[in-house]
CSV table of C-alpha atoms and ligand atoms in Angstrom, one decimal:
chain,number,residue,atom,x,y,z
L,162,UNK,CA,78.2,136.9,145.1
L,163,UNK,CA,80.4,136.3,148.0
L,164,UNK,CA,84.0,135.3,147.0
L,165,UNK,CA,83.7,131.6,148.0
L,166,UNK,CA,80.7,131.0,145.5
L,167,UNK,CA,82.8,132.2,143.1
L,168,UNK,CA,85.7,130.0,144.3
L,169,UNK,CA,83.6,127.2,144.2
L,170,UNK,CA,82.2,128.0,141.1
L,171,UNK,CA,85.7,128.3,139.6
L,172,UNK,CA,86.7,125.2,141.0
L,173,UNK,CA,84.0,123.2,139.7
L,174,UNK,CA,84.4,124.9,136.0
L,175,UNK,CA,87.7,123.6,136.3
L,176,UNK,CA,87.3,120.0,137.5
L,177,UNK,CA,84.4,119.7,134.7
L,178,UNK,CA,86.9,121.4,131.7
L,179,UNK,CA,89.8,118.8,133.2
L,180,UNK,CA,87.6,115.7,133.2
L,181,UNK,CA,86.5,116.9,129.4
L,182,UNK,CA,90.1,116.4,128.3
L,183,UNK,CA,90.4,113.2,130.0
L,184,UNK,CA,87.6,111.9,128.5
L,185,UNK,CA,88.6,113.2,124.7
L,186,UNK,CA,92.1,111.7,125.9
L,187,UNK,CA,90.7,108.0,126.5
L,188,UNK,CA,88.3,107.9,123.0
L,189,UNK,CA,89.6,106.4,120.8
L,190,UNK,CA,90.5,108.1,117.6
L,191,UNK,CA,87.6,106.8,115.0
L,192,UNK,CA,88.9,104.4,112.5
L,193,UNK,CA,89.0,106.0,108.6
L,194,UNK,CA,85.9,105.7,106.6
L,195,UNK,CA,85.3,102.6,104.1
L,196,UNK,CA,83.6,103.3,100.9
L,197,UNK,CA,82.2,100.6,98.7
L,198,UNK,CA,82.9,100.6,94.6
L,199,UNK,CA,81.1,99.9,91.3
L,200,UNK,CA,82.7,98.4,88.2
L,201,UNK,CA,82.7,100.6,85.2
L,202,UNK,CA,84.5,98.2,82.6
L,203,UNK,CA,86.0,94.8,82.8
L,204,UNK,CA,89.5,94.0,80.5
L,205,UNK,CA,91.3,91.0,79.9
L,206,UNK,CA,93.8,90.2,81.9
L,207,UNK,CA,96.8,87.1,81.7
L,208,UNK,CA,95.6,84.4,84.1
L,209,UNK,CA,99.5,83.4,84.6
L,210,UNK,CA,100.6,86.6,85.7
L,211,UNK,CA,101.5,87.3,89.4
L,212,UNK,CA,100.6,91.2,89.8
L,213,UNK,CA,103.2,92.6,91.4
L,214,UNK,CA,103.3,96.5,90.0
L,215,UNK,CA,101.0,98.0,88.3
L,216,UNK,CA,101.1,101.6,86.1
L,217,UNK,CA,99.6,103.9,83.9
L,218,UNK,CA,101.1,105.8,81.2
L,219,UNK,CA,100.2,107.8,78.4
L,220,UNK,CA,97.7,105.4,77.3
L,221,UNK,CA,100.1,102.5,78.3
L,222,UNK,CA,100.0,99.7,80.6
L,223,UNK,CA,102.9,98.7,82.2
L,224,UNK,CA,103.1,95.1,84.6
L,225,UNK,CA,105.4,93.9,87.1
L,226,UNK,CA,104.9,89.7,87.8
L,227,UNK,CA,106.5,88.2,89.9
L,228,UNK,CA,108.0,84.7,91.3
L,229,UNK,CA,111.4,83.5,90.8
L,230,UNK,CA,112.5,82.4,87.2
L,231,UNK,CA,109.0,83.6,86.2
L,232,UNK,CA,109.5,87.3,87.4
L,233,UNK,CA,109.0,89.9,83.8
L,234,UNK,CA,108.1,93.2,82.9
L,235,UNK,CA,105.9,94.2,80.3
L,236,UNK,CA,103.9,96.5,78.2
L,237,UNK,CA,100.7,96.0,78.2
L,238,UNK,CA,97.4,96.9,76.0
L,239,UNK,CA,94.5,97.9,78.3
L,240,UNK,CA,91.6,96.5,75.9
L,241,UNK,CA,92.7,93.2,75.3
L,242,UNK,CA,94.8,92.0,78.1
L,243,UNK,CA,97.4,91.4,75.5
L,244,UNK,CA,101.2,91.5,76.1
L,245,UNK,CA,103.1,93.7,73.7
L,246,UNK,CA,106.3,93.4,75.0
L,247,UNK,CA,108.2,91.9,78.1
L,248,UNK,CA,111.6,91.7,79.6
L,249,UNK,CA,112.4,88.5,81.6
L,250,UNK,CA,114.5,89.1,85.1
L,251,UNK,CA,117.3,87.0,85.9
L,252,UNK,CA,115.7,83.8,87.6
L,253,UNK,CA,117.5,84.8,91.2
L,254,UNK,CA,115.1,88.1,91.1
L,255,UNK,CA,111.4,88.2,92.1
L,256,UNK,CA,109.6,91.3,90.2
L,257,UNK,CA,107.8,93.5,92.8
L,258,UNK,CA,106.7,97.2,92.7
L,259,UNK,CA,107.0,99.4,89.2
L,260,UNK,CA,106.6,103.4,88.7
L,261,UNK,CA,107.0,105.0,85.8
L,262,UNK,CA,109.4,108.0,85.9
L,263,UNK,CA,110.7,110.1,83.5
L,264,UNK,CA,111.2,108.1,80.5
L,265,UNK,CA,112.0,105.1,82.5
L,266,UNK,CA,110.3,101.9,84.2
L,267,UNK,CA,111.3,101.8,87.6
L,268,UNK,CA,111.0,98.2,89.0
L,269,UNK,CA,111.8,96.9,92.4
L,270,UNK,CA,112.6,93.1,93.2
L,271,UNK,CA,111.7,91.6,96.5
L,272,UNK,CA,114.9,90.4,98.3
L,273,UNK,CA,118.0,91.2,96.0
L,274,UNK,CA,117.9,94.3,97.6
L,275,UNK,CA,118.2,95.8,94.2
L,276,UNK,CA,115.6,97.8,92.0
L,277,UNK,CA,116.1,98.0,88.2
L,278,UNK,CA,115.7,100.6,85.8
L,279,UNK,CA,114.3,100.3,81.9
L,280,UNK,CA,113.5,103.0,79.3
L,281,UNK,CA,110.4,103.3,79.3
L,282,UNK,CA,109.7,103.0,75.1
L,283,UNK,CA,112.2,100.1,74.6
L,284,UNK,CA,112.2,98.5,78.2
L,285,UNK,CA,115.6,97.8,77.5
L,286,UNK,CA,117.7,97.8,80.9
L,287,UNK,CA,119.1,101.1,81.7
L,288,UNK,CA,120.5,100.7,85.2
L,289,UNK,CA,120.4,99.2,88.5
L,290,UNK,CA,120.7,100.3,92.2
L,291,UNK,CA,121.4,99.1,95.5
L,292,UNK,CA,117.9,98.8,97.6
L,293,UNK,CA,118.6,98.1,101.6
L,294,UNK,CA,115.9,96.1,102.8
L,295,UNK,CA,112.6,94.2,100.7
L,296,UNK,CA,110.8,95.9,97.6
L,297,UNK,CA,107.2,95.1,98.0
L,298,UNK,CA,105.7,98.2,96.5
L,299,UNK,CA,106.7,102.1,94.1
L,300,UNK,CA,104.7,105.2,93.2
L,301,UNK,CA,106.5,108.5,93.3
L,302,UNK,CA,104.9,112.2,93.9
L,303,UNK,CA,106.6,113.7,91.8
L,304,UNK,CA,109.7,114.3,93.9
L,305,UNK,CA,110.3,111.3,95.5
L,306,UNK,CA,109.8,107.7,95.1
L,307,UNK,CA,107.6,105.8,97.6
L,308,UNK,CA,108.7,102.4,98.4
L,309,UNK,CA,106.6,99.9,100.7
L,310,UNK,CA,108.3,96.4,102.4
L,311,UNK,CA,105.4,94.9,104.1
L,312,UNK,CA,105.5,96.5,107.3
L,313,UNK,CA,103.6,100.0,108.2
L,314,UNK,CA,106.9,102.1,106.9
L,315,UNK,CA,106.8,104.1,103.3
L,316,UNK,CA,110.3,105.1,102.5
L,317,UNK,CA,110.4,108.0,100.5
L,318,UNK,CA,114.0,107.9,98.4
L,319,UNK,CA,115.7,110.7,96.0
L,320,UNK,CA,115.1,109.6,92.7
L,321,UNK,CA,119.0,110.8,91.8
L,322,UNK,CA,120.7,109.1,94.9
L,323,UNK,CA,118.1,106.2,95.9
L,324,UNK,CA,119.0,107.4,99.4
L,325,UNK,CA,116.4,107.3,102.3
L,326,UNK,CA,115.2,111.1,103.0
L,327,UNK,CA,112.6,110.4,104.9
L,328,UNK,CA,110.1,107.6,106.4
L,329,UNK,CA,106.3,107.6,107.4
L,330,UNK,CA,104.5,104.5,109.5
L,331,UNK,CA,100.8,104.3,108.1
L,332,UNK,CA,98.4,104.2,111.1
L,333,UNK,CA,94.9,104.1,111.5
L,334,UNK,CA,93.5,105.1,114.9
L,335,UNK,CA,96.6,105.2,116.5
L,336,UNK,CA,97.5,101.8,115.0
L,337,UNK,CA,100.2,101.0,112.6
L,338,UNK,CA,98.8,99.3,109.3
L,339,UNK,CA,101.3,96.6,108.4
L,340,UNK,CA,101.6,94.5,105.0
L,341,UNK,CA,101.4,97.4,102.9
L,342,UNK,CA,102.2,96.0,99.4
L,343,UNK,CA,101.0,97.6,95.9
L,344,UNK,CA,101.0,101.3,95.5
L,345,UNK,CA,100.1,104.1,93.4
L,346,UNK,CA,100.3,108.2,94.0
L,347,UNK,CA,96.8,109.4,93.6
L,348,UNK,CA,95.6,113.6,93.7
L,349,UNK,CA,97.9,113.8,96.7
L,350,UNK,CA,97.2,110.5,98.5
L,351,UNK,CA,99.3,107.3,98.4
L,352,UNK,CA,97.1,104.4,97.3
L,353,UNK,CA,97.8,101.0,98.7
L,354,UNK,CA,97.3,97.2,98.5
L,355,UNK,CA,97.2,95.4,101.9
L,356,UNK,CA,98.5,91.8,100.9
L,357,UNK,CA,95.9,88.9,101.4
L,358,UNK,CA,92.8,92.1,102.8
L,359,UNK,CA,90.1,92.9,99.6
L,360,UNK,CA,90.5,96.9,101.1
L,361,UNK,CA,92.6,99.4,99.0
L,362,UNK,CA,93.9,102.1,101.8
L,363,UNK,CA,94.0,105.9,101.1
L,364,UNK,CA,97.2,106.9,102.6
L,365,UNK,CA,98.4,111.0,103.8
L,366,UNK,CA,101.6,111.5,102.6
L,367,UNK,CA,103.0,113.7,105.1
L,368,UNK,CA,102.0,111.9,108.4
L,369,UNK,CA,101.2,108.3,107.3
L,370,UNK,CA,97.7,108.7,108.7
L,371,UNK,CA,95.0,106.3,106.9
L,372,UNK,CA,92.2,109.0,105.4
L,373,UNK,CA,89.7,106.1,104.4
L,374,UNK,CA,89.6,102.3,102.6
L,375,UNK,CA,87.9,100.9,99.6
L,376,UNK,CA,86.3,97.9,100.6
L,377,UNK,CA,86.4,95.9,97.3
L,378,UNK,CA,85.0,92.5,98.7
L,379,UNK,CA,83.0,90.7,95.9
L,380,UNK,CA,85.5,91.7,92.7
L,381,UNK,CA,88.0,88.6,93.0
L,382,UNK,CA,86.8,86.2,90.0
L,383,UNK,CA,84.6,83.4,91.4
L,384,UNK,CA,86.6,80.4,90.3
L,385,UNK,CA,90.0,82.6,92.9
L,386,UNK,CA,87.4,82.7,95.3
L,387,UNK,CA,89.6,79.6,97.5
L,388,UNK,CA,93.4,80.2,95.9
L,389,UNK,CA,95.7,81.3,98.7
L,390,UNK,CA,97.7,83.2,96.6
L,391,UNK,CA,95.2,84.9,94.0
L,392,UNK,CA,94.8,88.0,95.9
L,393,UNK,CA,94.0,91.7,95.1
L,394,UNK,CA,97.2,92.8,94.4
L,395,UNK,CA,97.8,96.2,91.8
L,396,UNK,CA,96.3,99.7,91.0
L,397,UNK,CA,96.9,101.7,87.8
L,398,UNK,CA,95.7,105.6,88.1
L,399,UNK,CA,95.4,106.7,84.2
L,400,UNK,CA,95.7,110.7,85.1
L,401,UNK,CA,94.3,111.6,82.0
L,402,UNK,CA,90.9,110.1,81.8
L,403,UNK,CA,90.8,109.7,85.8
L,404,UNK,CA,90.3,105.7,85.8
L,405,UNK,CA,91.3,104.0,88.6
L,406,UNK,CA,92.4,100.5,87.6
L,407,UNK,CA,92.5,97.3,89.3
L,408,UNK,CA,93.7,93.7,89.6
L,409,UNK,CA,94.9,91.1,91.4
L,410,UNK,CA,97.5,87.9,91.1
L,411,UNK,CA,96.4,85.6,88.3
L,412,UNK,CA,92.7,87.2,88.1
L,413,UNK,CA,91.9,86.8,84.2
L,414,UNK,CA,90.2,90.3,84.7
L,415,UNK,CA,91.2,94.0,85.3
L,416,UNK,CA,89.1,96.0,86.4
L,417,UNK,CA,88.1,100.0,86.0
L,418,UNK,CA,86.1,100.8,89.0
L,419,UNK,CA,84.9,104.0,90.8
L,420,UNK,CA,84.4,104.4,94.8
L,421,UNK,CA,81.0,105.0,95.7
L,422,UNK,CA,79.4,105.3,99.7
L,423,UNK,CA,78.4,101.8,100.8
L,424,UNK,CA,74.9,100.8,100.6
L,425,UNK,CA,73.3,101.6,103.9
L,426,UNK,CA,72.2,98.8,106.2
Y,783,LIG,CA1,100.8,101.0,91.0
């Protein structure tokens, strides 16, 4: 082969390789997978309250409402809906996420730019801190606590300082995923409420990057169907018997449901 075969050969290896990055460089990235869900067991739930936060504990139920002069949290038993015991918040505060850490409730309010702390067993107040910005939603990893604010940022802040340590925009396919309210830490993943969407998003922790949704279209009660504000709003992880649990703003039912592959088409 005389050398200017070769060249040419070369030359065209080369064009073909470089217009095979530049056609992996204009897709797209694929958007994250949706599953679908099945309902396991339905429970009671207060038609008045305005889910905010929602957690699991040691066979315990623990709520965040919300709205101002109606804001509380309270203790909650799964089978019955029933309240066992609440706290009311100062009517200038409007209840929002709730983790529970330690022996402490953690619970964030939405524009006083302060979060609250209880003891967990008596919910009696145990402290307060400064929060910069809006508390929409709070899980933890075990290190940190996750906070959301509506917009695509998770703020991850040191439990002992409540200082910012680091931050994370959640994207999916290159784009940011904003309205992030309601979380939960899940086997690694950050679990999220988009306000006013019927998806929960499965979030990466490290990079923000959206591994798959949920879609739970169908589960809000009939007669909610048409309120504005009567959205999918709360998720409960109960670590020990691995039920994922659900609800949304004055739905008179919770919800245990598992994830399952959509039906195909
Ligand atoms: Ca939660």
């Amino acid at each position: 082969m005389c050398s200017c075969i070769r060249r040419g050969l070369l030359s065209a290896l080369l064009t073909g390789l470089l217009h095979g990055v530049a056609a992996a460089a204009d897709t797209p990235p694929a958007p994250a997978p949706v599953q679908g869900y099945r309902v396991v067991a339905s429970y009671p739930h207060d038609p008045s309250a305005f889910t905010q936060g929602l957690a699991f504990h040691d066979g315990a139920l623990y709520e965040s409402t919300g709205l101002y002069g109606r804001s509380t949290l309270r203790r909650v038993e799964l089978a019955s809906g029933r309240v066992l015991q609440q706290v009311a918040l100062p009517d200038t505060m409007f209840g929002e996420g709730i983790t529970v850490w330690r022996d402490e409730i953690v619970q964030l309010t939405w524009r006083a730019h302060r979060g609250l702390r209880f003891d967990r067993a008596s919910l009696r107040q145990s402290g307060e801190f400064h929060l910069p910005g809006e508390g929409w939603g709070l899980t933890h990893d075990g290190r940190r606590w996750i906070v959301s604010d509506g917009t695509a940022d998770l703020r991850f802040l040191d439990p002992q300082t409540q200082r910012e340590v680091r931050r994370v925009q959640v994207q999916d396919a290159g784009r940011p995923l904003r309205r992030l309210n309601e979380l939960e830490f899940i086997d690694g993943e950050v679990w999220a409420n988009i306000w006013h969407d019927d998806r929960l998003v499965r979030i990466s922790p490290a990079d923000g990057r959206v591994l798959g949704y949920v879609d739970l279209q169908g589960l809000r009660p009939e007669g909610l169907r048409r309120h504005r504000e009567a959205v999918l709003n709360g998720i409960a992880y109960d670590v020990d018997r691995g039920r994922l649990l659900v609800t949304g703003k004055y739905w008179p039912w919770l919800y245990h449901i598992e994830p399952m592959p959509l039906p195909s088409r």
